[in-house]
Short mmCIF file of C-alpha atoms in Angstrom, two decimals:
data_model
loop_
_atom_site.label_atom_id
_atom_site.label_comp_id
_atom_site.label_asym_id
_atom_site.label_seq_id
_atom_site.Cartn_x
_atom_site.Cartn_y
_atom_site.Cartn_z
CA UNK C 1 28.48 -1.21 -0.92
CA UNK C 2 25.92 -1.70 -3.64
CA UNK C 3 24.95 0.41 -6.63
CA UNK C 4 22.45 0.41 -9.46
CA UNK C 5 22.86 1.62 -13.03
CA UNK C 6 19.88 2.17 -15.26
CA UNK C 7 20.82 2.54 -18.91
CA UNK C 8 18.89 5.29 -20.62
CA UNK C 9 17.15 8.11 -18.82
CA UNK C 10 14.35 7.98 -21.40
CA UNK C 11 12.94 5.09 -23.44
CA UNK C 12 10.31 5.65 -26.12
CA UNK C 13 8.09 2.89 -27.52
CA UNK C 14 4.93 2.67 -29.54
CA UNK C 15 1.77 1.26 -28.05
CA UNK C 16 1.84 -2.51 -28.46
CA UNK C 17 5.62 -2.70 -28.75
CA UNK C 18 7.97 -4.55 -26.43
CA UNK C 19 9.16 -2.64 -23.38
CA UNK C 20 12.74 -3.25 -22.19
CA UNK C 21 14.20 -1.20 -19.34
CA UNK C 22 17.74 -2.06 -18.35
CA UNK C 23 19.18 -2.34 -14.88
CA UNK C 24 22.63 -3.50 -13.78
CA UNK C 25 23.67 -3.74 -10.17
CA UNK C 26 26.73 -4.27 -8.08
CA UNK C 27 26.58 -5.83 -4.68
CA UNK C 28 29.05 -7.52 -2.38
CA UNK C 29 26.39 -9.92 -1.12
CA UNK C 30 23.57 -11.78 -2.87
CA UNK C 31 21.26 -8.95 -3.78
CA UNK C 32 17.59 -8.42 -3.33
CA UNK C 33 16.32 -6.49 -6.33
CA UNK C 34 13.22 -4.40 -6.89
CA UNK C 35 11.49 -2.46 -9.63
CA UNK C 36 9.30 0.47 -8.69
CA UNK C 37 7.06 2.67 -10.85
CA UNK C 38 6.29 6.33 -10.24
CA UNK C 39 3.35 8.03 -11.90
CA UNK C 40 3.26 11.85 -12.03
CA UNK C 41 2.85 13.47 -8.63
CA UNK C 42 2.76 10.09 -6.91
CA UNK C 43 5.03 8.10 -4.66
CA UNK C 44 6.88 5.01 -5.78
CA UNK C 45 4.89 1.80 -6.09
CA UNK C 46 6.41 -1.68 -6.10
CA UNK C 47 6.16 -3.50 -9.44
CA UNK C 48 8.04 -6.67 -8.57
CA UNK C 49 10.90 -8.02 -6.52
CA UNK C 50 13.53 -10.74 -6.69
CA UNK C 51 14.64 -12.37 -3.47
CA UNK C 52 15.61 -16.02 -3.96
CA UNK C 53 14.42 -18.91 -6.07
CA UNK C 54 13.02 -18.45 -9.55
CA UNK C 55 15.04 -15.96 -11.53
CA UNK C 56 12.11 -14.86 -13.68
CA UNK C 57 9.84 -12.71 -11.58
CA UNK C 58 6.36 -11.62 -12.57
CA UNK C 59 4.88 -8.39 -11.30
CA UNK C 60 1.82 -6.26 -11.65
CA UNK C 61 0.47 -4.80 -14.89
CA UNK C 62 2.06 -7.53 -17.03
CA UNK C 63 5.66 -6.64 -16.22
CA UNK C 64 8.35 -9.18 -15.51
CA UNK C 65 12.08 -9.14 -14.84
CA UNK C 66 14.82 -11.73 -15.02
CA UNK C 67 17.69 -11.92 -12.56
CA UNK C 68 20.92 -12.86 -14.32
CA UNK C 69 23.73 -13.24 -11.83
CA UNK C 70 26.41 -13.77 -14.48
CA UNK C 71 25.47 -10.46 -16.10
CA UNK C 72 24.61 -8.67 -12.83
CA UNK C 73 21.41 -7.57 -14.52
CA UNK C 74 17.74 -7.32 -13.65
CA UNK C 75 16.08 -5.96 -16.78
CA UNK C 76 12.36 -5.16 -16.81
CA UNK C 77 10.20 -6.22 -19.74
CA UNK C 78 6.62 -6.16 -20.91
CA UNK C 79 5.54 -7.79 -24.18
CA UNK C 80 3.09 -5.08 -25.23
CA UNK C 81 3.14 -1.49 -24.02
CA UNK C 82 -0.02 0.37 -23.07
CA UNK C 83 -0.44 4.12 -22.92
CA UNK C 84 -1.05 3.77 -19.19
CA UNK C 85 2.50 2.39 -18.75
CA UNK C 86 3.96 5.84 -19.33
CA UNK C 87 5.74 6.63 -16.07
CA UNK C 88 9.18 6.66 -14.48
CA UNK C 89 10.67 3.32 -13.48
CA UNK C 90 13.27 2.77 -10.80
CA UNK C 91 15.44 -0.24 -10.17
CA UNK C 92 16.64 -0.73 -6.59
CA UNK C 93 18.93 -3.08 -4.72
CA UNK C 94 18.77 -3.92 -1.06
CA UNK C 95 21.98 -5.17 0.43
CA UNK C 96 24.34 -4.81 3.32
CA UNK C 97 26.71 -1.93 3.88
CA UNK C 98 28.96 -1.89 6.93
CA UNK C 99 26.64 -4.22 8.78
CA UNK C 100 23.31 -2.60 8.07
CA UNK C 101 20.86 -2.90 5.25
CA UNK C 102 20.37 -0.14 2.73
CA UNK C 103 18.05 0.40 -0.21
CA UNK C 104 19.80 2.00 -3.17
CA UNK C 105 17.95 3.29 -6.23
CA UNK C 106 19.03 3.88 -9.79
CA UNK C 107 18.46 7.27 -11.38
CA UNK C 108 15.28 6.13 -13.07
CA UNK C 109 14.11 5.62 -16.65
CA UNK C 110 11.20 7.59 -18.05
CA UNK C 111 9.06 5.41 -20.30
CA UNK C 112 7.24 7.29 -23.05
CA UNK C 113 4.49 5.48 -24.96
CA UNK C 114 3.21 6.89 -28.24
CA UNK C 115 -0.04 5.91 -29.98
CA UNK J 1 -3.91 0.24 6.63
CA UNK J 2 -3.77 3.67 4.98
CA UNK J 3 -0.16 3.27 3.96
CA UNK J 4 2.65 5.69 4.64
CA UNK J 5 1.22 9.13 5.30
CA UNK J 6 3.19 12.29 4.66
CA UNK J 7 2.23 15.85 5.47
CA UNK J 8 2.01 18.40 4.13
CA UNK J 9 1.69 17.42 0.46
CA UNK J 10 2.91 20.83 -0.64
CA UNK J 11 4.91 23.45 1.22
CA UNK J 12 5.99 26.85 -0.01
CA UNK J 13 8.24 28.82 2.29
CA UNK J 14 10.62 31.73 2.23
CA UNK J 15 14.34 31.31 2.41
CA UNK J 16 15.55 31.26 5.99
CA UNK J 17 12.37 29.80 7.44
CA UNK J 18 12.20 26.53 9.31
CA UNK J 19 10.40 23.68 7.54
CA UNK J 20 9.15 20.47 9.16
CA UNK J 21 8.06 17.50 7.11
CA UNK J 22 6.12 14.68 8.75
CA UNK J 23 5.78 10.98 8.12
CA UNK J 24 3.62 8.27 9.68
CA UNK J 25 4.89 4.73 9.13
CA UNK J 26 2.75 1.73 8.32
CA UNK J 27 1.73 -0.03 11.51
CA UNK J 28 4.21 -2.77 12.41
CA UNK J 29 7.03 -1.43 10.26
CA UNK J 30 10.33 -0.73 11.95
CA UNK J 31 12.50 0.76 9.21
CA UNK J 32 12.16 4.29 7.92
CA UNK J 33 13.86 5.95 4.96
CA UNK J 34 13.82 9.63 4.00
CA UNK J 35 14.59 10.36 0.33
CA UNK J 36 14.88 13.56 -1.67
CA UNK J 37 14.03 13.64 -5.37
CA UNK J 38 15.19 16.29 -7.83
CA UNK J 39 15.56 16.37 -11.59
CA UNK J 40 19.31 16.80 -11.31
CA UNK J 41 20.14 14.17 -8.71
CA UNK J 42 17.25 11.73 -8.93
CA UNK J 43 16.32 9.86 -5.74
CA UNK J 44 18.81 10.38 -2.93
CA UNK J 45 18.74 8.62 0.42
CA UNK J 46 19.00 11.18 3.20
CA UNK J 47 18.72 9.04 6.32
CA UNK J 48 17.71 5.55 7.37
CA UNK J 49 16.32 4.49 10.76
CA UNK J 50 15.90 0.98 12.08
CA UNK J 51 13.94 0.46 15.32
CA UNK J 52 13.96 4.24 15.92
CA UNK J 53 17.76 4.43 15.72
CA UNK J 54 19.46 6.38 12.92
CA UNK J 55 21.62 3.86 11.10
CA UNK J 56 22.93 5.86 8.17
CA UNK J 57 22.71 9.65 7.95
CA UNK J 58 25.55 10.08 5.48
CA UNK J 59 23.12 11.43 2.91
CA UNK J 60 21.97 14.34 5.03
CA UNK J 61 23.28 17.35 3.08
CA UNK J 62 24.45 19.47 5.99
CA UNK J 63 23.72 20.50 9.54
CA UNK J 64 20.65 22.42 8.45
CA UNK J 65 18.91 19.07 8.04
CA UNK J 66 17.84 16.96 11.00
CA UNK J 67 15.55 13.94 11.32
CA UNK J 68 13.99 12.33 14.35
CA UNK J 69 11.76 9.44 15.30
CA UNK J 70 10.07 10.48 18.54
CA UNK J 71 8.20 7.17 18.54
CA UNK J 72 8.05 3.97 16.53
CA UNK J 73 5.40 5.17 14.11
CA UNK J 74 6.30 8.78 13.40
CA UNK J 75 9.20 10.75 11.97
CA UNK J 76 10.03 14.35 11.20
CA UNK J 77 12.55 15.89 8.83
CA UNK J 78 13.45 19.46 9.69
CA UNK J 79 15.31 22.02 7.60
CA UNK J 80 16.50 25.11 9.44
CA UNK J 81 17.19 27.53 7.85
CA UNK J 82 15.76 26.56 4.46
CA UNK J 83 17.41 27.60 1.20
CA UNK J 84 16.14 27.66 -2.42
CA UNK J 85 18.39 24.71 -3.29
CA UNK J 86 16.41 22.59 -0.83
CA UNK J 87 13.43 22.72 -3.20
CA UNK J 88 12.58 19.13 -4.07
CA UNK J 89 10.09 16.36 -3.42
CA UNK J 90 10.77 14.61 -0.14
CA UNK J 91 9.61 11.02 0.30
CA UNK J 92 9.54 8.82 3.30
CA UNK J 93 9.27 5.05 3.00
CA UNK J 94 8.81 2.35 5.59
CA UNK J 95 9.45 -1.36 5.66
CA UNK J 96 9.63 -4.24 8.08
CA UNK J 97 13.14 -5.53 8.76
CA UNK J 98 12.98 -8.75 10.80
CA UNK J 99 15.52 -9.45 13.55
CA UNK J 100 17.27 -11.91 11.27
CA UNK J 101 18.04 -8.88 9.09
CA UNK J 102 16.86 -10.55 5.92
CA UNK J 103 16.63 -8.03 3.17
CA UNK J 104 13.79 -9.29 1.06
CA UNK J 105 11.19 -6.86 2.29
CA UNK J 106 10.26 -3.97 0.09
CA UNK J 107 9.82 -0.36 1.13
CA UNK J 108 6.44 1.32 0.90
CA UNK J 109 6.47 4.97 -0.10
CA UNK J 110 4.34 7.90 0.90
CA UNK J 111 2.96 10.36 -1.64
CA UNK J 112 5.75 12.83 -0.96
CA UNK J 113 5.99 16.47 0.10
CA UNK J 114 6.77 18.97 -2.62
CA UNK J 115 8.88 21.69 -1.00
CA UNK J 116 9.44 25.02 -2.69
CA UNK J 117 11.75 27.53 -1.04
CA UNK J 118 11.55 31.01 -2.55
#
């Protein structure tokens, strides 16, 4: 079975500061990893995904994430936060469980951006 | 494509009433997930279908909850009877899972149904 741990339910940054949202996973098979963003009263929207190949993945809105197998991590970063980045972010892992695929989400991290 | 479509967007009902939530998958997708989101528990997987067949329903809270896929593009989640603790936002998501069962396809989410049981 796979699981996802997001460190910090809330992260606060100033506009223009670096954004770092942490995600660690466990998976019995090579994982496929995703970051989603949820704006208020909206569904989840895909930011980026890691499947195979390059471990540094670039997504929409200037976000990127690096897959580090040795650390079982897939942290999300953005060099300079904008006010519009304020939202909840979810890390997810897709893997196999008892012969079928599942999509497991972390509990989410709320990103707060102050002027 | 209009994306995953959920209806209604908001539902307020009295305890004990039956509630039916609806979801239309993206055309060509064959996997369907129902999730429930609350402040306390976050995003919980309720049930997962692949090619219209329920694969994992271990997240369904109890027998009051049932989900069906009457055809390849449509699903319903029914709660009967509803209780105040069922109040949450319910999301469905669809994806395409190829026969080779590769797992690199993402899920696309609907806008959710906000259910309030009073």
